[in-house]
Coordinates of C-alpha atoms in Angstrom, one line a residue:
X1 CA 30.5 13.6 4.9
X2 CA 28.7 11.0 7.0
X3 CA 30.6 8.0 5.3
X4 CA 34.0 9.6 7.1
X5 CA 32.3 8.0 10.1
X6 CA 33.4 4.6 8.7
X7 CA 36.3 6.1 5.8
X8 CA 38.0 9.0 7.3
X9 CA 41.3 9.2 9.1
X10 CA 44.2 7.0 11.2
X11 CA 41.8 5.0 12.9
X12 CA 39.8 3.7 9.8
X13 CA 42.8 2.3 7.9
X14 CA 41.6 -1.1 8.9
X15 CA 37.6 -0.1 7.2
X16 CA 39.7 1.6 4.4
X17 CA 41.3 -2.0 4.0
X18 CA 37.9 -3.8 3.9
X19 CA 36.4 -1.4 1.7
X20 CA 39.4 -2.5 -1.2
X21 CA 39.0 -5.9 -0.4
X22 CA 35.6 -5.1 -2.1
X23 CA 37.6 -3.6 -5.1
X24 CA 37.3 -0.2 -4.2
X25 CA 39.8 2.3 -5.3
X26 CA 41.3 5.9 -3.0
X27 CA 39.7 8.0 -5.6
X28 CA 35.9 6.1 -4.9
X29 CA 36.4 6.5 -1.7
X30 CA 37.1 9.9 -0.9
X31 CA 33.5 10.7 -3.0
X32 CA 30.1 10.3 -1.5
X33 CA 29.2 7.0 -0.7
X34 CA 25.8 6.4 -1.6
X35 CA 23.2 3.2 -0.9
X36 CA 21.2 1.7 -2.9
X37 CA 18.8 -0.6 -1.6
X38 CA 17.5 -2.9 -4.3
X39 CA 14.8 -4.9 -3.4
X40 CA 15.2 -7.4 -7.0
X41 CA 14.1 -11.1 -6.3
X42 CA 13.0 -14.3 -8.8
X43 CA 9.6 -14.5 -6.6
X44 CA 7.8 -11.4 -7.1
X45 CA 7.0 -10.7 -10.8
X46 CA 7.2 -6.7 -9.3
X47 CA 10.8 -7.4 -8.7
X48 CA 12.3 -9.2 -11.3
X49 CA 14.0 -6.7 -13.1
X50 CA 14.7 -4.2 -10.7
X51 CA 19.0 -4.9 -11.4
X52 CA 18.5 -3.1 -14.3
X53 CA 16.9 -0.1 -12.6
X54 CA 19.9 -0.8 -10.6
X55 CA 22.6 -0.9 -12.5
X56 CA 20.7 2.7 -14.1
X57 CA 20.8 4.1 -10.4
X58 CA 24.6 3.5 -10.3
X59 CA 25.1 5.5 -13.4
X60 CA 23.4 8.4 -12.5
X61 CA 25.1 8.3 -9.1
X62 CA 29.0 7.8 -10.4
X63 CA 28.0 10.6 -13.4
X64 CA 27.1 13.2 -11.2
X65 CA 29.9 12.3 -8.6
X66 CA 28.8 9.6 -6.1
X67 CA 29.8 5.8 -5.4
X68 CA 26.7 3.8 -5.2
X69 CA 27.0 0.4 -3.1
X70 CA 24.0 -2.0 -3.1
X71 CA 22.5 -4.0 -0.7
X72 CA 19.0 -6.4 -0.8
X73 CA 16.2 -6.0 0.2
X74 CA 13.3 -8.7 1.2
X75 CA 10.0 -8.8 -0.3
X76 CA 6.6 -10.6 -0.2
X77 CA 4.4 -11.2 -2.8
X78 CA 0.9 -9.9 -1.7
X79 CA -0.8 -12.0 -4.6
X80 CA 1.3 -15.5 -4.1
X81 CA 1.7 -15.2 -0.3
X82 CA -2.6 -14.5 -0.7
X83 CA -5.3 -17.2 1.0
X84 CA -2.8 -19.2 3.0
X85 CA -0.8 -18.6 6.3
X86 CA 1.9 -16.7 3.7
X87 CA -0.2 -13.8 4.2
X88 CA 0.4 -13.6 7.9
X89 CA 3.7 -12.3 7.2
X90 CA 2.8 -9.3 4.2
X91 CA 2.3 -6.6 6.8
X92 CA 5.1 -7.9 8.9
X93 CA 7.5 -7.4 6.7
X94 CA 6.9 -3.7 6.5
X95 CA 7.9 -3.4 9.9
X96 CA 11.3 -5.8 8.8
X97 CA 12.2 -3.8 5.6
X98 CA 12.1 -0.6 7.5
X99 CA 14.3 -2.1 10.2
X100 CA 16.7 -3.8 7.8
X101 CA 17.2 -0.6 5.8
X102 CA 18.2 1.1 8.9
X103 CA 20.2 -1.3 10.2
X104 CA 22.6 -1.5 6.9
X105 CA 22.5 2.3 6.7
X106 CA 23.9 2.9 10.4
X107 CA 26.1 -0.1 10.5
X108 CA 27.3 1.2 6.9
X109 CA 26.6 5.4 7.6
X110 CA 26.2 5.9 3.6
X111 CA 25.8 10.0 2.9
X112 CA 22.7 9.7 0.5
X113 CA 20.1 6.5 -0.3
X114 CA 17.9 5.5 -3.8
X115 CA 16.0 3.1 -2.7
X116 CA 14.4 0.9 -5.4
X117 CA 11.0 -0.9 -4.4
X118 CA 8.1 -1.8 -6.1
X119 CA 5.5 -4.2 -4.6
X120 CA 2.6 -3.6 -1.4
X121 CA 4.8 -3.1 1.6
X122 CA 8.2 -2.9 0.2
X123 CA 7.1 0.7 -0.4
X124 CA 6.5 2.1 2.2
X125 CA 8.4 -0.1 4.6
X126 CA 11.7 1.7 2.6
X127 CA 9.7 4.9 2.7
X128 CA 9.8 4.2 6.8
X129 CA 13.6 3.7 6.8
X130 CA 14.0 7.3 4.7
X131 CA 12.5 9.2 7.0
X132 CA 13.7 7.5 10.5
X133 CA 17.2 7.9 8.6
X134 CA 16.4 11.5 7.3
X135 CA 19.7 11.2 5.0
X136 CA 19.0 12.7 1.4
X137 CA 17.4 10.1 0.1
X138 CA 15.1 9.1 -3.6
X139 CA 12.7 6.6 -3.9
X140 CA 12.6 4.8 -7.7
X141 CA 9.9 2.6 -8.0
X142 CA 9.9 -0.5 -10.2
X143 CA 6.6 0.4 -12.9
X144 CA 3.2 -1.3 -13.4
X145 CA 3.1 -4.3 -15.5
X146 CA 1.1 -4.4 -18.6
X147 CA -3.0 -4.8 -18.6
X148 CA -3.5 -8.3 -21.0
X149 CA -6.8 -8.8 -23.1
X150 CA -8.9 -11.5 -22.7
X151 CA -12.8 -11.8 -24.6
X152 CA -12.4 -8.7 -26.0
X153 CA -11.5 -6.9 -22.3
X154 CA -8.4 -5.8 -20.4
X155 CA -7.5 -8.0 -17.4
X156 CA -5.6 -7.4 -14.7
X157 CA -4.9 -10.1 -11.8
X158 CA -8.0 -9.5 -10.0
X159 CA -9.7 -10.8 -13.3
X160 CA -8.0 -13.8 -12.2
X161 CA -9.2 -14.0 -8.9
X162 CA -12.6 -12.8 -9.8
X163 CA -12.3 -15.5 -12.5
X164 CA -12.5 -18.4 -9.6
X165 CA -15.5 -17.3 -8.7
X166 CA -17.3 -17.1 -12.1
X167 CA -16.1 -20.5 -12.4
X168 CA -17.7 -21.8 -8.4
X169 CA -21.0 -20.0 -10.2
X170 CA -21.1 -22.2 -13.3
X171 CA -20.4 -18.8 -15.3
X172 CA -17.0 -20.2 -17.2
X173 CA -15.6 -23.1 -18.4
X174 CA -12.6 -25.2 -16.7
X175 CA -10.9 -24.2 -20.0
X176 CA -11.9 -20.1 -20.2
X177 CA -10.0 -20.2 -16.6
X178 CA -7.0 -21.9 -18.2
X179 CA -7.0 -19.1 -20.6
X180 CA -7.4 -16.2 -18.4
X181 CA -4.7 -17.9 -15.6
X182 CA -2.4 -18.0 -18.5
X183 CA -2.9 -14.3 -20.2
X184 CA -4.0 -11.8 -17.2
X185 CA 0.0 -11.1 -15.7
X186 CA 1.7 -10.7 -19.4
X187 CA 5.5 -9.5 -17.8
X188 CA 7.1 -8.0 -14.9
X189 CA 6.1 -5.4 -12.9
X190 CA 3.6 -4.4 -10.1
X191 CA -0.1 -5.7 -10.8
X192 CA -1.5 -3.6 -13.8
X193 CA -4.6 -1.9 -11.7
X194 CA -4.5 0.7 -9.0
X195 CA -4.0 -2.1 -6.4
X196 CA -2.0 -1.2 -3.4
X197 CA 1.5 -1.4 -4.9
X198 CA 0.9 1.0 -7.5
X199 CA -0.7 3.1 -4.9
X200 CA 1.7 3.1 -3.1
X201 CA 4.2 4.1 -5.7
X202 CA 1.5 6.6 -6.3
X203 CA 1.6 8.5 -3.1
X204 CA 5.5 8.7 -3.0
X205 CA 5.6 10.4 -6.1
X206 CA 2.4 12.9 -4.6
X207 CA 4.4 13.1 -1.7
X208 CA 7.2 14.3 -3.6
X209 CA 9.8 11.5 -2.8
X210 CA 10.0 10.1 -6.0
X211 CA 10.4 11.4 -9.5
X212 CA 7.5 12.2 -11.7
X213 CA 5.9 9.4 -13.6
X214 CA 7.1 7.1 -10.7
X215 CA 3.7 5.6 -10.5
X216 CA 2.6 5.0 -14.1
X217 CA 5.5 4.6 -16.6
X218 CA 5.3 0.7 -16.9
X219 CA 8.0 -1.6 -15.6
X220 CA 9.1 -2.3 -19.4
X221 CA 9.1 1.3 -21.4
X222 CA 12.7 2.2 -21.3
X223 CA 11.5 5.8 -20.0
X224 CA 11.6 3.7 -16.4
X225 CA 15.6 3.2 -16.9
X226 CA 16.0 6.9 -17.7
X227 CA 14.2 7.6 -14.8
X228 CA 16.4 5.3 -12.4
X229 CA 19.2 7.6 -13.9
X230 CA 17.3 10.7 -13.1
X231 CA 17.6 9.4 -9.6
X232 CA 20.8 8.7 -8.6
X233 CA 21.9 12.3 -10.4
X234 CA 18.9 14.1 -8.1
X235 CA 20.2 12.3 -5.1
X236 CA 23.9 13.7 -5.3
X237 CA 21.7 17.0 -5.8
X238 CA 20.2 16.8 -2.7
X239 CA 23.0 15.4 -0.7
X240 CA 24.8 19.0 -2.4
X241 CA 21.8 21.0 -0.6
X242 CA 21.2 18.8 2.3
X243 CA 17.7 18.1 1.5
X244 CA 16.4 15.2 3.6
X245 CA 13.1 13.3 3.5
X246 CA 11.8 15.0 6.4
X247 CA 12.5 18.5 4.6
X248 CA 10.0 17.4 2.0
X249 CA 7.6 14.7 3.8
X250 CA 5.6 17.6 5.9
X251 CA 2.0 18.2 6.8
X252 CA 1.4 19.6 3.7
X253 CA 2.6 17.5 1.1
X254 CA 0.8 14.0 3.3
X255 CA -2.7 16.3 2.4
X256 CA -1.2 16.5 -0.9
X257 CA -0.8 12.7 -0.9
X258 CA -3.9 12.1 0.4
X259 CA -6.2 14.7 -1.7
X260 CA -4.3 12.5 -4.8
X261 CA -5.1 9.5 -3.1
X262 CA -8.9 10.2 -2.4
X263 CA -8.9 11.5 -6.3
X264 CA -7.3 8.4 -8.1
X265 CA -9.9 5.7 -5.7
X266 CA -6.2 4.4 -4.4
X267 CA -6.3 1.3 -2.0
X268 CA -7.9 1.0 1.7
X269 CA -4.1 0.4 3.1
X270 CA -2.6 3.6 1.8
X271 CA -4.6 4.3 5.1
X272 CA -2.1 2.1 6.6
X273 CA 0.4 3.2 5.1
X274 CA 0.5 6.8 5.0
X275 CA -0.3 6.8 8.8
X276 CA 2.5 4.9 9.6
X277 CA 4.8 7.0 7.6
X278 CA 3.7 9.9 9.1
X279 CA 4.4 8.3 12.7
X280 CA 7.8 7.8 11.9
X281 CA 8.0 11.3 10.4
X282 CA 6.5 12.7 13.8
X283 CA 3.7 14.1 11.9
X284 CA 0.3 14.2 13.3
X285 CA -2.2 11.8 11.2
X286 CA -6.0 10.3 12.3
X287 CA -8.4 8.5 10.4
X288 CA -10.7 11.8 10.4
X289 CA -8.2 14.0 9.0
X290 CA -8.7 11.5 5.9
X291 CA -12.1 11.5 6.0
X292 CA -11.7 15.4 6.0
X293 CA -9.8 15.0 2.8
X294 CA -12.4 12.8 1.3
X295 CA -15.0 15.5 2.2
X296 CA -13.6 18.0 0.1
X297 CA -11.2 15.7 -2.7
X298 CA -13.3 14.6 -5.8
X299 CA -13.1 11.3 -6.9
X300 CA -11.5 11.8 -10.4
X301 CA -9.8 8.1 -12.2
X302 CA -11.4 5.2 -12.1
X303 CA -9.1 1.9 -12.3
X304 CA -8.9 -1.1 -12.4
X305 CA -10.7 -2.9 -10.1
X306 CA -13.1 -0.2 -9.8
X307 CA -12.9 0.3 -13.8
X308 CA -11.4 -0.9 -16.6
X309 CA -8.3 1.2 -17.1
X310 CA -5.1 0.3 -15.9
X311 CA -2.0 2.4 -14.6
X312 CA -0.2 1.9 -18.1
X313 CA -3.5 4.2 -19.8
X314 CA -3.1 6.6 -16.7
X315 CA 0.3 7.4 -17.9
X316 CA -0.9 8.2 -21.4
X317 CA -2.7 10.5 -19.7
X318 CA -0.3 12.2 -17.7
X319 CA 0.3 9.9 -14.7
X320 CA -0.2 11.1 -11.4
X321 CA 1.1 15.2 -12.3
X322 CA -1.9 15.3 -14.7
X323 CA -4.1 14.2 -11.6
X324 CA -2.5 16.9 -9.6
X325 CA -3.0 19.4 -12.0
X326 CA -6.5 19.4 -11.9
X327 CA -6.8 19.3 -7.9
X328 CA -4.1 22.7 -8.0
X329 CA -6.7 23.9 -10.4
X330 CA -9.3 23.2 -7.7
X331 CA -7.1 24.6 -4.9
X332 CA -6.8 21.1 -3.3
X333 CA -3.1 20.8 -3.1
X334 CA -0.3 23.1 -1.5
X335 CA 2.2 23.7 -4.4
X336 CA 4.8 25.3 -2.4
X337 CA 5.9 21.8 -1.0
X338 CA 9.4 20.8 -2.2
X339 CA 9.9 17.8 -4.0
X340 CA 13.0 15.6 -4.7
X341 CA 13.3 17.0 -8.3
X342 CA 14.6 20.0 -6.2
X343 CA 11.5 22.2 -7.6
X344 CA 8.1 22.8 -6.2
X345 CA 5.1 20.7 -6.7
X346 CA 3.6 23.5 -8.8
X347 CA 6.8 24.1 -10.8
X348 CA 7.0 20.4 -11.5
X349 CA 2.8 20.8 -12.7
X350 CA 3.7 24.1 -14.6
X351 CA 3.9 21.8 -18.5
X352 CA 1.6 19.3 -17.2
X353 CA -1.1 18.8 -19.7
X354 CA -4.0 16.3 -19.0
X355 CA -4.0 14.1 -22.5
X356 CA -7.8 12.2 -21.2
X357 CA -9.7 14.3 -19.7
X358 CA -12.3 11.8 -20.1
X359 CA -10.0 9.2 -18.1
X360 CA -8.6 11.8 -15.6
X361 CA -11.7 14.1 -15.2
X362 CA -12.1 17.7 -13.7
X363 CA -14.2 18.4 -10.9
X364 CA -17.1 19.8 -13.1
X365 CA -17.0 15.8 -14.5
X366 CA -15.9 13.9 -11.4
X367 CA -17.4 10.8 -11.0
X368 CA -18.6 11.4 -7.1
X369 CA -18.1 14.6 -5.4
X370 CA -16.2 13.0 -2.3
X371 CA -13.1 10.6 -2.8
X372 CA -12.5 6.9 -3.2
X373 CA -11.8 6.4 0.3
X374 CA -14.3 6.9 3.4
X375 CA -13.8 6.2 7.1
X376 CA -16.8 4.7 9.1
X377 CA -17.2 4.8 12.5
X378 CA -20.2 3.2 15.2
X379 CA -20.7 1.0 18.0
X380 CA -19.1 -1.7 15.7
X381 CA -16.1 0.6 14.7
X382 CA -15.5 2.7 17.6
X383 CA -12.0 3.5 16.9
X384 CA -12.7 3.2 12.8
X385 CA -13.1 1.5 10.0
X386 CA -11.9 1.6 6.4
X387 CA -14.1 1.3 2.7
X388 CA -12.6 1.8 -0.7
X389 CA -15.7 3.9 -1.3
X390 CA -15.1 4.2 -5.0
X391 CA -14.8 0.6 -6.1
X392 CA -18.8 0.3 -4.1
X393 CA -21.7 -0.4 -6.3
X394 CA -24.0 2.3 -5.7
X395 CA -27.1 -0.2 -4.2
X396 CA -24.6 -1.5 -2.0
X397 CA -23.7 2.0 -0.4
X398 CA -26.7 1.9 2.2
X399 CA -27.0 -1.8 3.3
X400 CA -28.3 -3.7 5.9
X401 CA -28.8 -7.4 6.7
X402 CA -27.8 -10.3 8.9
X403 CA -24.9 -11.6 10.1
X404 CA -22.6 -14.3 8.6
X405 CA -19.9 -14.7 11.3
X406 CA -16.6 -16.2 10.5
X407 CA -13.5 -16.8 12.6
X408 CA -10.9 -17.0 9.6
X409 CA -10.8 -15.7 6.1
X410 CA -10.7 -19.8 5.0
X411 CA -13.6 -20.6 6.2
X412 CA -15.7 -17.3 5.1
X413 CA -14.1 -18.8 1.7
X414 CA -15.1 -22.2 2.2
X415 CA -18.7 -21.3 3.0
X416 CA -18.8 -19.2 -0.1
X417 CA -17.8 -21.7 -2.3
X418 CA -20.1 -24.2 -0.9
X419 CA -23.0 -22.0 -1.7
X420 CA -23.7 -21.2 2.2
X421 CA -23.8 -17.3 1.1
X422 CA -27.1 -15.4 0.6
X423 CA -27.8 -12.3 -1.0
X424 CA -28.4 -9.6 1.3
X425 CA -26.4 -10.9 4.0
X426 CA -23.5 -9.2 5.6
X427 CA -20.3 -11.5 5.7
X428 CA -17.9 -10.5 9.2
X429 CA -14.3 -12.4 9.4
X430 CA -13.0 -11.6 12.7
X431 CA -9.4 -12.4 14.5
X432 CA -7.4 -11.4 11.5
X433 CA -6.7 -8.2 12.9
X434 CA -3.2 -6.9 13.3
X435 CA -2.6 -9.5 16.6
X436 CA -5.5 -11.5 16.4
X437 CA -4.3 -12.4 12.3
X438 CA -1.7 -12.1 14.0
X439 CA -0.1 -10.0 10.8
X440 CA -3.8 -8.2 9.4
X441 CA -3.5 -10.3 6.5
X442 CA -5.1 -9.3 3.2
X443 CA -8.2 -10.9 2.3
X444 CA -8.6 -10.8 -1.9
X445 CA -9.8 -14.3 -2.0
X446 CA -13.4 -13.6 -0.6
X447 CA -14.1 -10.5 -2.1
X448 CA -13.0 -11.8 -5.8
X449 CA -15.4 -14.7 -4.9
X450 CA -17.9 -12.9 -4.2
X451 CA -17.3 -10.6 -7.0
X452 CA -17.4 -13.4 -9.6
X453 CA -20.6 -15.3 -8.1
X454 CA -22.2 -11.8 -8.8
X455 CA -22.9 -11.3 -5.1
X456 CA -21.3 -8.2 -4.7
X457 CA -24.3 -5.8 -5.5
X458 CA -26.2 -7.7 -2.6
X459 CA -23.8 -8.8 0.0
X460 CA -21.3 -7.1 2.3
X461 CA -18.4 -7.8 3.9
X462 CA -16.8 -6.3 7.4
X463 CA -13.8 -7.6 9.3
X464 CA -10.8 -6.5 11.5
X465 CA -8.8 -7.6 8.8
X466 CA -8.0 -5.8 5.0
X467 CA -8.4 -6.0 1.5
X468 CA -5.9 -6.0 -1.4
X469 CA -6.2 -3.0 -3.1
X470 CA -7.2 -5.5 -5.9
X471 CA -11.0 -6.0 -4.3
X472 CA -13.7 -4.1 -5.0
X473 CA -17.7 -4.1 -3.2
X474 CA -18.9 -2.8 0.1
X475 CA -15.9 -4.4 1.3
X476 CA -15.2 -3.0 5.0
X477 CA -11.9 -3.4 6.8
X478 CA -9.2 -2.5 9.4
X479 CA -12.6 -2.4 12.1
X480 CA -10.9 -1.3 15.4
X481 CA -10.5 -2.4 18.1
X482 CA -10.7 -5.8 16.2
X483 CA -11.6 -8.5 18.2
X484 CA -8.7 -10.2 19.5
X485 CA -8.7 -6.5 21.6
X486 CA -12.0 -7.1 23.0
X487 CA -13.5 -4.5 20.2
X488 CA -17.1 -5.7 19.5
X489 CA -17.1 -7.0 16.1
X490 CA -15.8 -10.1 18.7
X491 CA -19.0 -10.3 20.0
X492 CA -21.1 -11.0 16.6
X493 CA -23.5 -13.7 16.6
X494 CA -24.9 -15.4 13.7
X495 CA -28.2 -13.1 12.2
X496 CA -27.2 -10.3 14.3
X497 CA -28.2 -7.1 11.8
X498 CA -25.3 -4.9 11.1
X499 CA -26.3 -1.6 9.1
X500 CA -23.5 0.4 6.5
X501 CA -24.3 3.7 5.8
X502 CA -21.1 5.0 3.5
X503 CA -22.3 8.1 2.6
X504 CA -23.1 8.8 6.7
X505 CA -19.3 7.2 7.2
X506 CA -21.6 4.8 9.8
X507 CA -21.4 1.5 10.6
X508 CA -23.6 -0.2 13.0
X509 CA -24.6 -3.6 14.8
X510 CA -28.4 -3.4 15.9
X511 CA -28.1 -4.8 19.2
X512 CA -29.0 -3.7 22.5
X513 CA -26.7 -2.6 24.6
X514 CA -27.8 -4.8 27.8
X515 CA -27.5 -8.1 25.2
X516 CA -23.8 -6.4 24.2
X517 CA -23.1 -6.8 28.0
X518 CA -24.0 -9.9 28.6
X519 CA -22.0 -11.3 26.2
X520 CA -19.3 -9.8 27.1
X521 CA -19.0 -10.9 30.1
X522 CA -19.0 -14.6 28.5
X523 CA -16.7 -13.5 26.4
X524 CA -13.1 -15.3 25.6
X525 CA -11.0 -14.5 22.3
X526 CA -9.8 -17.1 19.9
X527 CA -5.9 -16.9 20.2
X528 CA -4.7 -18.9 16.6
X529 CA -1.8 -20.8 17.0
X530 CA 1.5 -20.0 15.8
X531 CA 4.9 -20.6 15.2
X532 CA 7.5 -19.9 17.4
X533 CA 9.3 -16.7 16.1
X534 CA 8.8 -12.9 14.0
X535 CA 4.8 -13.8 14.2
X536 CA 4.9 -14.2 18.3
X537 CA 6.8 -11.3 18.7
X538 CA 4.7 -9.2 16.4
X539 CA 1.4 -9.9 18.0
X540 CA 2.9 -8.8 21.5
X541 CA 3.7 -5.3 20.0
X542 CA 1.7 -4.2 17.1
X543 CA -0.3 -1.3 17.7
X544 CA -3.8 -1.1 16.2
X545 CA -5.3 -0.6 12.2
X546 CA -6.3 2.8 13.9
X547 CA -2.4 4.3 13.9
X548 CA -1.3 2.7 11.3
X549 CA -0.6 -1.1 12.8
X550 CA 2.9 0.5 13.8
X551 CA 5.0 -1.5 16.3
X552 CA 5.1 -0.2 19.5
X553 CA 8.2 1.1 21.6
X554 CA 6.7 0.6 24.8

């Protein structure tokens, strides 16, 4: 076993001795020693009530043999830490989980992990540390909080933010916010629509590192503490076969995760995401192998915020296997590609009924015949650029208009709110880019705004930055090179014309290329301040949007 490196023999009587300082008894020790990385906290309403799920992991692991030992996790909250310097550190901390969960697991060399995440990058920062690890390993996700009702419609939290910007338009009352602040998060768990946690917790479960129904049973059904069970009895399973995360994350089940991903319109940073898992899975990923995906992948679930559903009414369809089901009927997934229930994708699908087909269509019924994300590339995206195709109004999917050039996402924000945004413009926040941010934070609060004012069927908005998965509208992010890397979105002026063309995956600014030379040569970034510390060193090493914002080695 690889705990005998710190249990096992004459010269670890003095870790045997620490070990029953800790209460431990000769019989737990000689079993497999098993992790559990917990990531519970009293911030993020995602993470709350992840003991339980805990304390169900340790079950399942001392039934079926195992002694779990726990150990924290850190975690931000994408929705508190959002609009304010906070958000500077979201996408860092991916980078931090990842290291912290290997750190503890090689200081402490544990035979198995369950690692139990639930919000935006805790994901698949963990998902990061199983596969650099490669130790048999189960992801259990926390579950999607409960949708709320408010006028007669479900809510979710980008109802809230949206709900600010009804209210800058005159379109609600000071007391109709009150209400809707006070109703749209109703309990724990990981915002109700397919924002990026849940989309995340989507794709481990397509990818076949967590159980089935890890996306979409909510954070408070009880069939969530089974699963957590479930868990810690399939991880002594797969620490019996030696089956590791890099037996089951392969090429083919990250198409998998991706043709699910383009069908259920998941967030613009799964792109992120699922580029930098495969980077530390040394698996070969680009931005136009997901367009590829898109191409053929139709888009079949609409959430929230590009509908009204909400993960919880997914699941009483048949979660994310009842997704799958129809693209194996469609030939779109490779159903040979183990999974950690130690079965196949299509021997997991083989009951799978789809109980909505209205709600999780076929592709005879899909709503668009490519999926809900679409890479754009041109003069002003060279290396790329990424639009949550399916939350786009359709006027707004060919657009062209001038420039509105901001430096910052507060004072895009600002100008909106003073009423200094036009319909037909195109909005550009530069320098929040991976370094120039520095941390590539996510922007919801202008695209809600906008949203709620009612200008997102005649405005768009590009930037080096991203989106929650929470916005919706021709909302175009992760441009690369961003700007603090000399890529040209840095060279913007004010009326400039940029053109979107989604369906032609283009993106263009109409200016000549002599005029593009001369400013560059005039050219100097804007380097924002910050403080001594993880932000400094990040923007020194952070790679680009393109490959997955990864930190670099060299």
């Amino acid at each position: 076993m690889r705990s005998d490196l710190m249990k096992a023999g004459l010269t670890r009587i003095p870790h045997r001795s620490l070990f029953k300082a800790a209460g431990l008894t000769d019989e737990e020790l000689a079993k497999p020693i098993v992790g559990i990385v917990n990531a519970q906290n009293d911030v993020i309403p995602g993470h709350i009530h992840l003991d339980t799920l805990c304390e169900a992991v340790k079950a399942g692991v001392l039934a079926h043999g195992g002694t779990p030992l726990a150990f924290p996790s850190i975690g931000v909250c994408d929705g508190i830490a959002m609009g304010h310097a906070g958000m500077r550190y979201s996408l860092v901390s991916r980078e931090h989980i990842a290291d912290s969960v290997e750190i503890m697991a090689t200081a402490h060399p544990f035979d198995a992990l369950v690692m139990i995440p639930n919000c935006d990058k805790i994901v698949p920062g963990m998902m990061m540390a199983a596969l650099r690890l490669n130790v048999p390993a189960v992801i259990v996700s926390g579950g999607p909080m409960l949708p709320s009702w408010h006028g007669g419609r479900k809510v979710t939290l980008s109802s809230v933010f949206e709900a600010v910007g009804r209210s800058a338009a005159g379109k609600i009352t000071e007391s109709e916010l009150l209400d809707v602040e006070n109703t749209a998060c109703p309990g724990c768990g990981s915002c109700a629509g397919m924002f990026t946690a849940n989309s995340m917790n989507c794709m481990m479960e397509a990818v076949g590192l967590a159980l089935p129904g890890n996306g979409t049973v909510p954070a408070v059904h009880a069939g969530r503490v089974r699963m957590a069970k479930t868990a810690g009895k399939m991880v002594m399973e797969l620490l019996e076969r030696n089956v590791r995360p890099r037996d089951i994350v392969t090429p083919a089940s990250l198409l998998n995760a991706l043709a699910a991903d383009m069908a259920l319109g998941c967030s613009s940073n799964t792109v992120l995401h699922l580029l930098a898992v495969a980077h530390e899975a040394g698996l070969k990923m680009d931005l136009a192998t997901i367009n590829e995906v898109s191409r053929r992948t139709p888009h079949l679930v609409k959430l929230s915020p590009a509908g009204d559903a909400a993960l919880a009414d997914l699941d009483r369809a048949g979660g994310v296997p009842a997704v799958l089901k129809e693209l194996e009927a469609m030939g779109l997934i490779d159903g040979s590609c183990m999974t950690v229930t130690g079965k196949t994708v299509s021997e997991n699908l083989a009951p799978v009924k789809n109980m909505d087909p209205e709600l999780v269509r076929s592709g005879a019924t899909a709503w668009s015949p490519d999926g809900g994300l679409a890479v754009l590339w041109g003069n002003l995206a060279p290396d790329g650029a990424v639009v949550k195709r399916g939350a786009v109004l359709p006027e707004m999917m060919r657009h062209s208009g001038p420039a509105r050039v901001f430096d910052s996402e507060e004072d895009c924000t600002q100008a909106l709110l003073d009423g200094k945004i036009s319909p037909g413009d195109v909005i550009v926040i530069r320098y929040e880019g991976p370094k120039g941010g520095p941390g590539m934070k996510e922007m919801l609060t202008p695209t809600a705004t906008l949203a709620g004012m009612g200008l997102d069927s005649s405005v768009a908005l590009v930037t080096d930055g991203r989106f929650s998965g929470a916005s919706r509208g021709a909302s175009i992010g992760h441009i690369s090179p961003e700007a603090a890397s000399g890529g040209l979105i840095g060279l913007v002026r004010e009326g400039d014309v940029i053109a979107v063309d989604i369906p032609a995956n283009t993106l263009e600014l109409k200016v000549d290329a002599g005029e593009i030379e001369r400013r560059r040569a005039v050219w100097k970034p804007v380097v924002k301040e910050v403080p001594r510390g993880v932000l400094s060193r990040y923007r020194k090493i952070v790679g680009s949007a393109s490959t997955g914002a990864v930190l670099l080695d060299e």
